[in-house]
GROMACS .gro file of C-alpha atoms in nm:
model
  442
    1MET     CA    1   0.001  -0.003   0.005
    2SER     CA    2   0.147   0.357  -0.114
    3THR     CA    3   0.193   0.633   0.156
    4ASN     CA    4  -0.085   0.822   0.029
    5SER     CA    5  -0.322   0.530   0.059
    6ARG     CA    6  -0.209   0.409   0.382
    7ALA     CA    7  -0.254   0.767   0.516
    8TYR     CA    8  -0.605   0.806   0.352
    9ASP     CA    9  -0.689   0.498   0.531
   10ILE     CA   10  -0.616   0.572   0.871
   11TRP     CA   11  -0.623   0.983   0.896
   12LEU     CA   12  -0.927   0.992   1.096
   13ARG     CA   13  -0.879   0.725   1.355
   14LYS     CA   14  -0.494   0.750   1.359
   15PRO     CA   15  -0.418   1.120   1.271
   16GLU     CA   16  -0.090   1.114   1.443
   17GLU     CA   17   0.025   0.833   1.243
   18ALA     CA   18  -0.079   0.946   0.929
   19GLN     CA   19   0.099   1.276   0.950
   20GLN     CA   20   0.414   1.103   1.039
   21LEU     CA   21   0.383   0.882   0.735
   22LEU     CA   22   0.312   1.179   0.525
   23GLU     CA   23   0.599   1.408   0.679
   24ALA     CA   24   0.854   1.106   0.621
   25LYS     CA   25   0.782   1.132   0.254
   26ARG     CA   26   0.709   1.498   0.230
   27SER     CA   27   0.948   1.564  -0.062
   28ASP     CA   28   0.817   1.283  -0.269
   29LEU     CA   29   0.427   1.376  -0.210
   30ASP     CA   30   0.183   1.420  -0.497
   31GLY     CA   31  -0.117   1.715  -0.436
   32ASP     CA   32  -0.315   1.459  -0.275
   33GLY     CA   33  -0.056   1.351  -0.017
   34LEU     CA   34   0.034   1.724   0.070
   35SER     CA   35  -0.340   1.794   0.061
   36LEU     CA   36  -0.409   1.598   0.347
   37LEU     CA   37  -0.080   1.655   0.506
   38SER     CA   38  -0.185   2.011   0.498
   39TRP     CA   39  -0.528   1.930   0.690
   40LEU     CA   40  -0.367   1.717   0.938
   41VAL     CA   41  -0.114   2.002   1.035
   42LEU     CA   42  -0.384   2.231   1.070
   43THR     CA   43  -0.593   2.007   1.290
   44ASN     CA   44  -0.306   1.818   1.490
   45GLU     CA   45  -0.062   2.112   1.558
   46ARG     CA   46  -0.280   2.400   1.486
   47ASP     CA   47   0.008   2.559   1.288
   48ASP     CA   48  -0.194   2.762   1.041
   49ARG     CA   49   0.133   2.916   0.874
   50LYS     CA   50   0.270   2.554   0.796
   51ALA     CA   51  -0.058   2.427   0.705
   52GLU     CA   52  -0.080   2.747   0.452
   53GLN     CA   53   0.271   2.669   0.309
   54ILE     CA   54   0.199   2.283   0.248
   55ALA     CA   55  -0.171   2.348   0.108
   56HIS     CA   56  -0.038   2.606  -0.147
   57GLN     CA   57   0.211   2.328  -0.231
   58ALA     CA   58  -0.059   2.080  -0.282
   59ILE     CA   59  -0.246   2.309  -0.497
   60ALA     CA   60   0.032   2.379  -0.720
   61ALA     CA   61   0.103   2.003  -0.752
   62GLY     CA   62  -0.260   1.944  -0.850
   63GLY     CA   63  -0.482   1.627  -0.791
   64ASP     CA   64  -0.762   1.611  -0.512
   65THR     CA   65  -0.695   1.919  -0.323
   66ARG     CA   66  -0.999   1.944  -0.115
   67PHE     CA   67  -0.816   1.894   0.217
   68ALA     CA   68  -0.580   2.180   0.118
   69THR     CA   69  -0.881   2.406   0.015
   70ALA     CA   70  -1.043   2.328   0.358
   71ALA     CA   71  -0.712   2.405   0.539
   72LEU     CA   72  -0.633   2.751   0.342
   73ALA     CA   73  -0.989   2.862   0.406
   74GLU     CA   74  -0.991   2.784   0.779
   75ALA     CA   75  -0.645   2.946   0.815
   76TYR     CA   76  -0.734   3.263   0.652
   77LYS     CA   77  -1.065   3.266   0.861
   78TRP     CA   78  -0.847   3.279   1.171
   79ARG     CA   79  -0.671   3.541   1.066
   80GLY     CA   80  -0.977   3.743   0.996
   81ASP     CA   81  -0.877   3.739   0.608
   82TYR     CA   82  -1.258   3.648   0.483
   83GLY     CA   83  -1.157   3.777   0.130
   84ARG     CA   84  -0.908   3.529   0.060
   85ALA     CA   85  -1.099   3.235   0.235
   86ALA     CA   86  -1.393   3.310   0.021
   87GLN     CA   87  -1.186   3.325  -0.312
   88ILE     CA   88  -1.022   2.994  -0.186
   89VAL     CA   89  -1.356   2.823  -0.159
   90ARG     CA   90  -1.500   2.965  -0.462
   91GLN     CA   91  -1.200   2.819  -0.667
   92ALA     CA   92  -1.308   2.499  -0.494
   93ARG     CA   93  -1.654   2.514  -0.605
   94GLU     CA   94  -1.549   2.573  -0.947
   95LYS     CA   95  -1.308   2.291  -0.947
   96TYR     CA   96  -1.576   2.046  -0.798
   97PRO     CA   97  -1.908   2.148  -0.918
   98THR     CA   98  -2.098   1.844  -0.832
   99ILE     CA   99  -2.043   1.858  -0.448
  100PRO     CA  100  -2.307   2.111  -0.334
  101TRP     CA  101  -2.184   2.139   0.007
  102TYR     CA  102  -1.925   2.431  -0.086
  103ALA     CA  103  -2.239   2.670  -0.139
  104LEU     CA  104  -2.292   2.667   0.244
  105THR     CA  105  -1.921   2.701   0.315
  106LEU     CA  106  -1.872   2.972   0.094
  107ALA     CA  107  -2.193   3.161   0.213
  108ASP     CA  108  -2.082   3.124   0.584
  109VAL     CA  109  -1.731   3.275   0.488
  110LEU     CA  110  -1.903   3.578   0.317
  111LYS     CA  111  -2.164   3.638   0.609
  112ASP     CA  112  -1.853   3.626   0.854
  113GLY     CA  113  -1.681   3.889   0.634
  114GLY     CA  114  -1.987   4.127   0.607
  115TRP     CA  115  -2.086   4.032   0.265
  116VAL     CA  116  -2.454   3.946   0.378
  117ASP     CA  117  -2.628   4.034   0.041
  118ASP     CA  118  -2.364   3.804  -0.161
  119ALA     CA  119  -2.403   3.525   0.122
  120GLU     CA  120  -2.791   3.545   0.085
  121ALA     CA  121  -2.780   3.526  -0.296
  122ILE     CA  122  -2.594   3.209  -0.281
  123LEU     CA  123  -2.833   3.043  -0.054
  124GLU     CA  124  -3.123   3.154  -0.242
  125SER     CA  125  -2.982   2.992  -0.563
  126VAL     CA  126  -2.949   2.664  -0.348
  127VAL     CA  127  -3.272   2.685  -0.167
  128ASN     CA  128  -3.443   2.436  -0.352
  129ASP     CA  129  -3.175   2.164  -0.364
  130SER     CA  130  -3.297   1.899  -0.132
  131GLN     CA  131  -2.989   1.836   0.035
  132LEU     CA  132  -2.935   2.204   0.121
  133ARG     CA  133  -3.275   2.300   0.147
  134ARG     CA  134  -3.294   2.286   0.547
  135HIS     CA  135  -2.967   2.441   0.597
  136ALA     CA  136  -3.031   2.733   0.369
  137LEU     CA  137  -3.383   2.815   0.506
  138LYS     CA  138  -3.220   2.812   0.878
  139ARG     CA  139  -2.960   3.071   0.779
  140LEU     CA  140  -3.163   3.300   0.549
  141SER     CA  141  -3.442   3.312   0.836
  142LYS     CA  142  -3.174   3.375   1.120
  143TRP     CA  143  -3.018   3.642   0.924
  144ALA     CA  144  -3.321   3.813   0.831
  145VAL     CA  145  -3.404   3.825   1.194
  146ASP     CA  146  -3.045   3.947   1.290
  147ARG     CA  147  -3.106   4.267   1.066
  148GLY     CA  148  -3.484   4.326   1.167
  149ASP     CA  149  -3.610   4.201   0.845
  150LYS     CA  150  -3.938   4.043   1.003
  151PRO     CA  151  -4.123   3.985   0.680
  152ARG     CA  152  -3.844   3.825   0.489
  153ALA     CA  153  -3.783   3.636   0.807
  154LEU     CA  154  -4.134   3.507   0.819
  155LYS     CA  155  -4.126   3.384   0.467
  156TYR     CA  156  -3.813   3.168   0.526
  157GLN     CA  157  -3.931   3.035   0.864
  158THR     CA  158  -4.262   2.934   0.732
  159GLU     CA  159  -4.083   2.753   0.475
  160LEU     CA  160  -3.854   2.572   0.697
  161ILE     CA  161  -4.136   2.456   0.941
  162ALA     CA  162  -4.290   2.325   0.641
  163LEU     CA  163  -4.025   2.043   0.649
  164ALA     CA  164  -4.194   1.900   0.934
  165PRO     CA  165  -4.269   1.653   1.053
  166ASP     CA  166  -3.922   1.616   1.050
  167TYR     CA  167  -3.648   1.592   1.349
  168LEU     CA  168  -3.441   1.853   1.185
  169VAL     CA  169  -3.680   2.128   1.288
  170TYR     CA  170  -3.613   2.217   1.629
  171ALA     CA  171  -3.890   2.356   1.886
  172SER     CA  172  -3.730   2.695   1.899
  173ASP     CA  173  -3.795   2.703   1.516
  174TYR     CA  174  -4.169   2.703   1.613
  175THR     CA  175  -4.141   2.954   1.885
  176LEU     CA  176  -3.948   3.193   1.674
  177LEU     CA  177  -4.235   3.132   1.376
  178ALA     CA  178  -4.529   3.202   1.633
  179ALA     CA  179  -4.352   3.504   1.738
  180LEU     CA  180  -4.317   3.626   1.363
  181ARG     CA  181  -4.672   3.579   1.329
  182LEU     CA  182  -4.793   3.760   1.633
  183GLU     CA  183  -4.576   4.061   1.516
  184ALA     CA  184  -4.749   4.050   1.179
  185GLY     CA  185  -5.093   4.032   1.297
  186ASP     CA  186  -5.181   3.677   1.257
  187PRO     CA  187  -5.279   3.531   1.608
  188ALA     CA  188  -5.469   3.234   1.467
  189GLY     CA  189  -5.146   3.148   1.258
  190ALA     CA  190  -4.915   3.181   1.568
  191ARG     CA  191  -5.155   2.973   1.773
  192ASP     CA  192  -5.182   2.696   1.510
  193ILE     CA  193  -4.776   2.669   1.487
  194LEU     CA  194  -4.778   2.653   1.879
  195GLN     CA  195  -5.007   2.386   1.887
  196ARG     CA  196  -4.825   2.215   1.613
  197GLY     CA  197  -4.498   2.243   1.790
  198ALA     CA  198  -4.645   2.118   2.117
  199ALA     CA  199  -4.769   1.812   1.956
  200ILE     CA  200  -4.398   1.723   1.876
  201TYR     CA  201  -4.242   1.870   2.180
  202PRO     CA  202  -4.488   1.848   2.439
  203ARG     CA  203  -4.238   1.917   2.732
  204ASN     CA  204  -4.089   2.212   2.546
  205LYS     CA  205  -4.114   2.499   2.822
  206PRO     CA  206  -4.112   2.826   2.581
  207ILE     CA  207  -4.390   2.662   2.377
  208LYS     CA  208  -4.571   2.572   2.674
  209GLU     CA  209  -4.531   2.941   2.802
  210MET     CA  210  -4.648   3.095   2.500
  211LEU     CA  211  -4.923   2.900   2.450
  212HIS     CA  212  -5.046   2.964   2.790
  213GLN     CA  213  -4.941   3.341   2.800
  214HIS     CA  214  -5.113   3.452   2.462
  215PHE     CA  215  -5.402   3.196   2.411
  216GLY     CA  216  -5.469   3.075   2.771
  217GLU     CA  217  -5.411   2.689   2.674
  218LEU     CA  218  -5.229   2.429   2.788
  219ALA     CA  219  -4.995   2.183   2.594
  220PRO     CA  220  -5.074   1.826   2.603
  221GLU     CA  221  -4.893   1.640   2.859
  222LYS     CA  222  -4.661   1.362   2.771
  223ALA     CA  223  -4.447   1.108   3.019
  224PRO     CA  224  -4.085   1.153   2.903
  225ASN     CA  225  -3.875   0.863   2.788
  226ILE     CA  226  -3.629   0.920   3.086
  227PRO     CA  227  -3.810   1.050   3.408
  228PRO     CA  228  -3.665   1.428   3.513
  229VAL     CA  229  -3.380   1.377   3.777
  230ASP     CA  230  -3.462   1.466   4.135
  231GLU     CA  231  -3.154   1.677   4.222
  232ARG     CA  232  -3.210   1.607   4.615
  233ALA     CA  233  -3.226   1.235   4.536
  234VAL     CA  234  -2.886   1.203   4.366
  235GLY     CA  235  -2.738   1.469   4.587
  236ALA     CA  236  -2.620   1.719   4.329
  237ARG     CA  237  -2.699   2.042   4.149
  238ARG     CA  238  -2.668   2.051   3.771
  239ILE     CA  239  -2.588   2.397   3.612
  240PRO     CA  240  -2.592   2.433   3.245
  241ILE     CA  241  -2.374   2.717   3.124
  242LYS     CA  242  -2.409   2.899   2.785
  243THR     CA  243  -2.095   2.955   2.585
  244ARG     CA  244  -1.987   3.080   2.252
  245MET     CA  245  -1.933   2.799   1.996
  246ILE     CA  246  -1.652   2.588   2.070
  247THR     CA  247  -1.479   2.546   1.734
  248LEU     CA  248  -1.136   2.427   1.601
  249ARG     CA  249  -1.016   2.769   1.573
  250SER     CA  250  -1.131   2.877   1.963
  251GLY     CA  251  -1.004   2.560   2.127
  252ILE     CA  252  -1.204   2.373   2.423
  253LEU     CA  253  -1.001   2.520   2.717
  254PRO     CA  254  -1.052   2.903   2.643
  255VAL     CA  255  -1.395   2.896   2.602
  256ILE     CA  256  -1.452   2.690   2.898
  257GLN     CA  257  -1.258   2.910   3.109
  258GLU     CA  258  -1.421   3.227   2.971
  259ALA     CA  259  -1.776   3.078   3.057
  260THR     CA  260  -1.687   2.931   3.423
  261GLN     CA  261  -1.467   3.245   3.543
  262GLY     CA  262  -1.483   3.230   3.912
  263MET     CA  263  -1.729   2.995   3.934
  264LEU     CA  264  -1.535   2.670   3.953
  265GLN     CA  265  -1.492   2.470   4.284
  266PRO     CA  266  -1.221   2.185   4.347
  267ASP     CA  267  -1.499   1.913   4.404
  268ASP     CA  268  -1.694   2.030   4.112
  269ILE     CA  269  -1.749   1.794   3.807
  270LEU     CA  270  -1.738   1.970   3.459
  271ALA     CA  271  -1.926   1.758   3.207
  272LEU     CA  272  -1.856   1.873   2.876
  273SER     CA  273  -2.067   1.750   2.590
  274GLU     CA  274  -1.878   1.516   2.316
  275SER     CA  275  -1.983   1.684   1.987
  276PRO     CA  276  -1.848   2.041   2.111
  277ALA     CA  277  -1.531   1.858   2.255
  278SER     CA  278  -1.483   1.707   1.901
  279ALA     CA  279  -1.527   2.030   1.726
  280GLY     CA  280  -1.276   2.177   1.945
  281GLN     CA  281  -1.037   1.904   1.832
  282GLY     CA  282  -1.098   1.926   1.461
  283ARG     CA  283  -1.311   1.597   1.455
  284MET     CA  284  -1.589   1.774   1.292
  285ILE     CA  285  -1.535   1.714   0.906
  286PRO     CA  286  -1.706   1.911   0.634
  287LEU     CA  287  -1.893   1.709   0.415
  288GLU     CA  288  -1.737   1.845   0.100
  289LEU     CA  289  -1.419   1.637   0.224
  290ILE     CA  290  -1.624   1.304   0.239
  291THR     CA  291  -1.613   1.075  -0.066
  292PRO     CA  292  -1.861   0.793  -0.007
  293GLU     CA  293  -1.721   0.473  -0.171
  294GLY     CA  294  -1.926   0.174  -0.295
  295MET     CA  295  -1.921  -0.016   0.024
  296ALA     CA  296  -2.071   0.294   0.212
  297LYS     CA  297  -2.344   0.355  -0.060
  298GLN     CA  298  -2.451  -0.005  -0.024
  299LEU     CA  299  -2.454  -0.045   0.338
  300SER     CA  300  -2.638   0.305   0.414
  301LYS     CA  301  -2.939   0.138   0.247
  302PHE     CA  302  -2.997  -0.093   0.485
  303VAL     CA  303  -2.974   0.181   0.796
  304GLY     CA  304  -3.325   0.361   0.777
  305LYS     CA  305  -3.455   0.702   0.682
  306ILE     CA  306  -3.299   0.852   0.988
  307GLY     CA  307  -2.991   0.830   1.204
  308PRO     CA  308  -2.602   0.927   1.133
  309LEU     CA  309  -2.541   0.638   0.909
  310HIS     CA  310  -2.832   0.639   0.684
  311SER     CA  311  -2.648   0.856   0.444
  312PRO     CA  312  -2.361   0.720   0.216
  313ALA     CA  313  -2.154   1.047   0.348
  314GLY     CA  314  -2.245   0.901   0.733
  315MET     CA  315  -2.154   0.543   0.668
  316GLN     CA  316  -1.833   0.660   0.493
  317GLY     CA  317  -1.766   0.829   0.816
  318ALA     CA  318  -1.800   0.513   1.028
  319ILE     CA  319  -1.542   0.337   0.767
  320LEU     CA  320  -1.301   0.613   0.838
  321GLU     CA  321  -1.358   0.591   1.208
  322ALA     CA  322  -1.372   0.209   1.256
  323GLY     CA  323  -1.210   0.078   0.932
  324ARG     CA  324  -1.354  -0.159   0.665
  325ALA     CA  325  -1.316  -0.447   0.834
  326LYS     CA  326  -1.504  -0.362   1.184
  327VAL     CA  327  -1.788  -0.193   0.976
  328LEU     CA  328  -1.859  -0.500   0.749
  329LEU     CA  329  -1.846  -0.725   1.049
  330GLY     CA  330  -2.088  -0.481   1.236
  331ALA     CA  331  -2.320  -0.480   0.931
  332ALA     CA  332  -2.333  -0.868   0.948
  333ALA     CA  333  -2.412  -0.867   1.326
  334GLY     CA  334  -2.663  -0.576   1.259
  335ALA     CA  335  -2.821  -0.788   1.015
  336ALA     CA  336  -2.846  -1.089   1.238
  337GLY     CA  337  -2.965  -0.863   1.526
  338LYS     CA  338  -3.253  -0.762   1.304
  339LEU     CA  339  -3.378  -1.122   1.241
  340VAL     CA  340  -3.401  -1.180   1.613
  341GLY     CA  341  -3.543  -0.858   1.691
  342LYS     CA  342  -3.232  -0.715   1.866
  343ARG     CA  343  -3.105  -0.356   1.805
  344GLY     CA  344  -2.758  -0.226   1.835
  345TRP     CA  345  -2.537  -0.518   1.746
  346PHE     CA  346  -2.369  -0.296   1.452
  347TYR     CA  347  -2.240  -0.064   1.721
  348ARG     CA  348  -2.133  -0.347   1.944
  349VAL     CA  349  -1.904  -0.461   1.682
  350ALA     CA  350  -1.808  -0.138   1.490
  351GLY     CA  351  -1.709   0.008   1.826
  352PRO     CA  352  -1.808   0.320   2.038
  353GLY     CA  353  -1.619   0.562   1.795
  354ALA     CA  354  -1.900   0.454   1.508
  355ALA     CA  355  -2.161   0.486   1.779
  356MET     CA  356  -2.065   0.847   1.861
  357ILE     CA  357  -2.097   0.972   1.522
  358ASP     CA  358  -2.357   1.223   1.503
  359ASP     CA  359  -2.582   1.338   1.215
  360VAL     CA  360  -2.565   1.685   1.056
  361ALA     CA  361  -2.900   1.757   1.200
  362ALA     CA  362  -2.713   1.740   1.562
  363ALA     CA  363  -2.497   2.067   1.505
  364LEU     CA  364  -2.575   2.430   1.482
  365PRO     CA  365  -2.459   2.650   1.161
  366PRO     CA  366  -2.204   2.657   1.048
  367HIS     CA  367  -2.124   2.319   1.193
  368ASP     CA  368  -2.458   2.181   1.032
  369HIS     CA  369  -2.289   2.044   0.720
  370HIS     CA  370  -2.026   1.851   0.898
  371LEU     CA  371  -1.988   1.499   0.996
  372LEU     CA  372  -1.923   1.495   1.390
  373PHE     CA  373  -1.716   1.237   1.538
  374GLY     CA  374  -1.645   1.131   1.891
  375PRO     CA  375  -1.389   1.311   2.068
  376GLY     CA  376  -1.013   1.167   2.041
  377ARG     CA  377  -0.869   1.060   2.345
  378PRO     CA  378  -1.149   1.137   2.563
  379ASP     CA  379  -0.956   1.038   2.909
  380LYS     CA  380  -0.646   1.232   2.847
  381LEU     CA  381  -0.868   1.532   2.732
  382SER     CA  382  -1.076   1.516   3.063
  383GLU     CA  383  -0.719   1.491   3.259
  384ASP     CA  384  -0.566   1.786   3.062
  385LEU     CA  385  -0.889   2.001   3.120
  386SER     CA  386  -0.911   1.904   3.468
  387ALA     CA  387  -0.531   2.006   3.556
  388ALA     CA  388  -0.606   2.369   3.374
  389LEU     CA  389  -0.932   2.414   3.523
  390GLY     CA  390  -0.866   2.281   3.897
  391CYS     CA  391  -1.180   2.070   3.900
  392HIS     CA  392  -1.288   1.727   3.807
  393VAL     CA  393  -1.399   1.681   3.422
  394CYS     CA  394  -1.576   1.439   3.214
  395VAL     CA  395  -1.695   1.429   2.850
  396VAL     CA  396  -2.062   1.289   2.823
  397ASP     CA  397  -2.272   1.173   2.549
  398ALA     CA  398  -2.622   1.223   2.630
  399ASN     CA  399  -2.953   1.262   2.499
  400HIS     CA  400  -3.315   1.246   2.625
  401LEU     CA  401  -3.387   0.949   2.448
  402THR     CA  402  -3.098   0.685   2.588
  403GLY     CA  403  -2.988   0.888   2.875
  404ALA     CA  404  -2.604   0.979   2.964
  405TRP     CA  405  -2.283   0.798   2.880
  406VAL     CA  406  -1.951   0.916   3.013
  407VAL     CA  407  -1.693   0.858   2.721
  408GLY     CA  408  -1.395   0.987   2.920
  409ALA     CA  409  -1.328   1.130   3.262
  410SER     CA  410  -1.034   1.263   3.495
  411LYS     CA  411  -0.948   1.038   3.805
  412GLY     CA  412  -1.183   1.051   4.081
  413VAL     CA  413  -1.519   1.088   3.861
  414ASP     CA  414  -1.746   0.793   3.959
  415ARG     CA  415  -1.872   0.765   3.588
  416LYS     CA  416  -2.192   0.555   3.667
  417TRP     CA  417  -2.297   0.834   3.922
  418VAL     CA  418  -2.256   1.101   3.673
  419GLU     CA  419  -2.453   0.896   3.410
  420LYS     CA  420  -2.745   0.891   3.687
  421VAL     CA  421  -2.709   1.256   3.739
  422LEU     CA  422  -2.701   1.382   3.383
  423SER     CA  423  -2.954   1.099   3.260
  424ASP     CA  424  -3.244   1.322   3.166
  425ASN     CA  425  -2.990   1.556   2.971
  426PRO     CA  426  -2.993   1.896   3.120
  427ALA     CA  427  -2.785   2.049   2.875
  428GLY     CA  428  -3.088   1.995   2.605
  429ASN     CA  429  -3.118   1.823   2.300
  430GLU     CA  430  -3.145   2.091   2.052
  431ASP     CA  431  -2.975   2.449   2.032
  432GLU     CA  432  -2.952   2.546   2.368
  433GLN     CA  433  -2.568   2.602   2.327
  434THR     CA  434  -2.511   2.519   2.677
  435PRO     CA  435  -2.215   2.252   2.606
  436ILE     CA  436  -2.105   2.231   2.975
  437VAL     CA  437  -2.294   2.125   3.260
  438LEU     CA  438  -2.154   2.203   3.613
  439ILE     CA  439  -2.224   1.917   3.871
  440ARG     CA  440  -2.207   2.044   4.202
  441LYS     CA  441  -2.254   1.794   4.501
  442ILE     CA  442  -2.548   1.880   4.782
   0.00000   0.00000   0.00000
């Protein structure tokens, strides 16, 4: 197996090894190898200057340079040079016209650079693309709200909600549309939207409050999949903490320090959600970098209509994370499990890395067209954060359907107890932007 082939086979699950392989043969690498090396340098070393140099070499050498494009654009964004970042993404979009996701990447760069009209024009040109529609509508509506263009926001938010019933539409999308309709003098339309939202999210507090405040109605009651945690019974307070977005650019520690300044005590346990942890480590991969192979295309057909691996790109992510052999064995185990009415056998065989892959719907823009992988070395990450913060730390994968799973922890953390304390996921399941929960024993 060539150096390029070996590096591309292991770059996600063994990034340091892949980088070492490519560095050792750097003078002999073609454009493909240099392209991947530039991305690994950026994400592993966070060295934007070195990554930029290698990325330019890759583009000059030709070949598949999508990784180099991504590394260059990210490096320029780090420095606030959004014009050059946009130019790089435009060139990539022209080179790879069959990859739709570049439209979102380019629109986000233009928006961050202040060229909102240009960004919106791109989104409007792709808003009817079935793969991009939800992402484009979400942005168009939010940006209109941000600048006070309520009629425009109402139009796009109405189109977004029309995608339901769909798990990609959040409870907050219903409350936003209801508020827009109330402001537009359409109380009947607002009531209809809130009732529809309450039917899907019967325990959502903002929907309940709006229904009661404006229409004197109570949302339907529905027992949760996981009962609410009694803090006195478990002996701990759970304090969700809102932060700015954790990205590869921001890193993890600075965001946590900023959000928790003066709050932490030595006996506290800080629980960090696994997806933001992955984002800070660069384990959130733009879909334009994923090329589904035949095996991924075939296996994804047997997953169903929802879930992270239902798309060829998602299944390709599992192959990158677990390797072809484990995915094939997992697929066989999953098929056998279906025959006897058992679920989850695929992930038992493919491993925890495949189980932690999240669908694009699980992320907020601009990460909503990325594959989200589980954090790398979560135990070491927890130990490093614990040493820097002066309290216990754990990394947790939690949701309202299956509870909490501690995927990594610093020394002294009782994992089973933390899973019990966070079983109802107090951080929230949607766009709350509370990636950390402070656990303080009563």
